[in-house]
XYZ file of C-alpha atoms in Angstrom:
247
model
C 147.258 4.625 39.635
C 143.178 5.063 40.833
C 141.263 2.111 40.585
C 137.915 2.673 38.122
C 135.665 2.544 42.259
C 137.776 6.161 42.670
C 136.467 7.516 39.409
C 134.138 9.917 40.117
C 131.668 8.810 37.375
C 130.146 6.305 39.208
C 128.705 8.447 41.499
C 127.631 10.732 39.131
C 126.235 8.270 36.871
C 124.022 7.248 39.763
C 122.483 10.495 40.832
C 121.279 11.092 36.807
C 119.232 8.017 36.536
C 117.934 8.888 39.806
C 117.350 12.453 38.200
C 116.477 11.113 34.677
C 113.221 8.909 36.522
C 112.133 11.718 38.903
C 111.755 13.719 36.024
C 110.092 11.452 33.839
C 107.672 11.059 36.621
C 107.133 14.531 37.050
C 106.869 14.997 33.306
C 103.686 12.455 33.076
C 102.274 13.834 35.749
C 102.837 16.977 34.244
C 100.994 16.093 31.323
C 98.082 14.802 32.332
C 97.791 17.960 34.560
C 97.897 19.930 30.874
C 94.753 18.026 29.889
C 93.004 17.565 32.820
C 93.364 21.189 34.198
C 93.184 25.084 33.116
C 97.005 25.432 33.380
C 96.078 29.426 34.020
C 94.305 29.045 36.732
C 95.471 25.757 38.185
C 97.689 25.716 41.098
C 98.488 21.805 40.744
C 99.616 22.635 37.419
C 101.608 25.915 38.363
C 103.535 23.786 40.943
C 103.968 20.752 38.977
C 105.374 23.093 36.151
C 107.415 24.995 38.217
C 108.981 22.067 40.230
C 109.813 20.151 36.806
C 111.916 23.143 35.230
C 113.962 23.295 38.943
C 114.436 19.544 38.101
C 115.588 19.943 34.414
C 118.105 22.671 35.846
C 119.353 20.754 38.592
C 119.497 17.451 35.773
C 121.197 19.770 33.086
C 124.000 20.225 35.848
C 124.397 16.996 36.568
C 124.576 15.923 32.654
C 127.578 19.016 32.354
C 129.481 17.561 35.699
C 129.028 13.681 33.945
C 130.254 15.644 30.949
C 133.200 16.974 32.632
C 134.268 13.494 34.739
C 134.184 11.950 31.005
C 136.384 14.522 29.289
C 138.764 14.204 32.703
C 138.892 10.337 32.022
C 139.542 10.572 28.518
C 142.092 13.153 28.851
C 144.041 10.768 31.485
C 143.215 7.279 30.281
C 146.249 6.049 31.900
C 145.541 6.886 35.086
C 141.778 5.692 35.245
C 143.020 2.647 32.489
C 139.720 2.938 30.969
C 139.076 0.742 27.491
C 137.214 1.928 24.382
C 134.544 0.217 25.079
C 133.835 1.482 28.724
C 134.535 4.962 27.521
C 131.842 4.088 24.684
C 129.403 3.278 27.255
C 129.691 6.683 29.755
C 129.462 8.639 25.893
C 126.456 6.613 25.242
C 125.036 7.350 29.023
C 125.508 10.332 28.409
C 123.903 10.341 25.479
C 121.149 9.236 26.228
C 120.673 11.266 29.629
C 120.849 14.388 27.184
C 118.073 13.348 24.893
C 115.871 11.865 27.796
C 116.526 15.552 29.056
C 116.052 17.026 25.915
C 113.333 15.728 25.255
C 111.261 16.452 28.483
C 112.520 20.310 28.107
C 111.599 20.303 24.310
C 107.620 19.274 25.327
C 107.596 22.023 27.592
C 108.197 24.836 24.715
C 106.418 22.419 22.093
C 104.118 24.395 19.678
C 100.989 21.806 20.600
C 101.682 23.408 24.614
C 101.820 26.855 24.165
C 98.650 26.383 21.707
C 96.726 24.895 25.280
C 98.282 27.570 27.546
C 97.537 30.140 25.429
C 93.837 28.941 25.000
C 93.445 28.247 28.872
C 94.667 31.450 29.131
C 92.085 33.126 26.729
C 89.126 31.111 28.767
C 89.913 32.659 32.054
C 90.334 35.791 30.069
C 86.859 35.366 28.480
C 85.470 34.100 32.038
C 87.450 36.921 34.053
C 85.475 39.340 31.463
C 81.954 37.912 31.231
C 81.704 37.843 35.229
C 82.854 41.270 34.850
C 80.356 42.227 32.911
C 77.485 40.513 34.559
C 78.582 41.891 38.175
C 78.873 45.504 36.054
C 75.062 44.605 34.978
C 73.880 43.423 38.077
C 75.431 47.283 40.156
C 74.047 48.668 37.446
C 70.553 47.146 38.240
C 70.707 47.394 41.667
C 71.669 51.368 41.583
C 68.613 51.728 39.023
C 66.493 49.467 40.907
C 67.832 51.953 44.132
C 67.032 55.333 42.024
C 63.424 53.744 40.736
C 62.876 53.267 44.813
C 63.852 56.816 45.623
C 61.855 58.511 43.198
C 58.883 56.294 44.738
C 59.954 57.282 47.845
C 60.210 61.282 47.034
C 57.196 61.150 44.977
C 55.249 59.693 48.036
C 56.532 62.223 50.069
C 55.968 64.784 47.567
C 52.110 63.295 46.928
C 51.712 63.821 51.048
C 52.778 67.146 51.215
C 50.670 68.492 48.757
C 47.743 66.396 50.298
C 48.685 68.020 53.789
C 49.095 71.504 52.130
C 45.559 71.204 50.671
C 44.154 70.518 53.645
C 45.583 73.226 55.122
C 44.871 75.660 52.413
C 40.486 73.492 53.408
C 40.774 74.517 56.649
C 42.075 77.979 56.159
C 39.092 78.571 53.278
C 36.923 77.006 56.208
C 38.146 79.546 58.472
C 37.890 82.694 56.196
C 33.852 80.901 55.673
C 33.126 81.066 59.119
C 34.566 84.489 59.464
C 32.991 85.481 56.714
C 29.626 84.132 57.786
C 30.048 85.675 61.299
C 30.767 89.876 59.653
C 28.133 88.766 57.423
C 25.411 88.553 59.808
C 27.105 91.514 62.458
C 26.700 93.564 58.943
C 23.089 92.062 58.982
C 22.509 92.812 63.211
C 23.891 96.488 62.435
C 22.024 97.050 59.990
C 18.273 95.737 61.433
C 20.308 97.732 64.219
C 20.286 101.156 62.217
C 16.727 100.053 60.213
C 15.271 100.003 64.044
C 17.106 103.623 64.594
C 16.074 105.188 61.572
C 12.521 103.960 62.260
C 12.510 105.276 66.039
C 14.365 108.862 64.963
C 11.287 109.214 61.622
C 8.709 108.252 64.266
C 9.806 110.881 67.154
C 10.808 113.397 64.155
C 6.772 113.058 63.069
C 6.072 113.455 66.408
C 8.082 116.909 67.035
C 6.599 117.415 63.595
C 3.234 117.106 65.594
C 4.534 119.152 68.400
C 6.250 121.591 66.910
C 3.090 123.139 65.005
C 1.251 122.597 67.766
C 3.575 124.805 69.866
C 3.268 127.633 66.468
C -0.895 127.406 66.772
C -0.395 127.383 70.412
C 1.989 130.293 70.250
C -0.253 132.417 68.315
C -3.390 131.735 70.577
C -2.059 131.761 74.043
C -0.509 133.450 77.005
C 3.213 133.038 78.466
C 1.942 130.677 81.271
C 1.146 128.396 78.645
C 4.342 129.135 76.515
C 6.388 128.403 79.455
C 4.538 124.897 80.065
C 4.854 123.969 76.630
C 8.678 124.970 76.673
C 9.035 122.638 79.296
C 7.544 120.277 77.800
C 9.251 120.236 74.597
C 12.015 120.263 76.736
C 11.679 117.241 78.703
C 10.630 115.631 75.272
C 14.214 116.826 73.890
C 16.067 114.626 76.814
C 13.854 111.880 76.391
C 14.751 111.418 72.856
C 18.679 112.232 73.430
C 17.945 109.001 76.271
C 16.795 106.902 73.984
C 19.081 107.455 70.961
C 21.720 106.762 73.730
C 20.420 103.321 74.654
């Protein structure tokens, strides 16, 4: 027959007691972080929560093994030679450990905890929305500023271009004015020359008229020698007039 020292319950009990102490310690830290941190973004809380759930799962497995060992002993009481008091003590230990496990497990999913988790998620969501809105507003402000600056530079460029065009037109007008003034001077100079030429022609015509009249009278009263002399003088006079007109 096996003695109680060979009973696997002794080893399982030590492991369960250590696991329960660890779970309770982690649960206290979890509760502290739950109240002091924003659970939706706290890495400490998330890591603690994950580790606590893992320990609870491990404890649940250990409790199942303890329960199986108690059942095995209960089914083979003659083999293990346990009294009713010893069996009851084991069952009480199991019940107490299961209660501790259930207490912590229930705490993780309580309404108060869910409300805190929801509130933290809501705060993060609202903050992210506010930050996104502020970022969008800053971006719009920057884009508006950049657009206004672009328009200002474009307006400045257009004004400079218009000023250059006006200066070019002004210079062109000045050049046209100078050309017109020069042309007008040339026209006036040509007009003066024409007037002088007309005056010279009129004078010469008057002289020719006098000469013609004189010759007419001479032809009536003079001989051929005088006529030839007068004709030569007339030819010479015409040549002189031609030379004057072409100089």
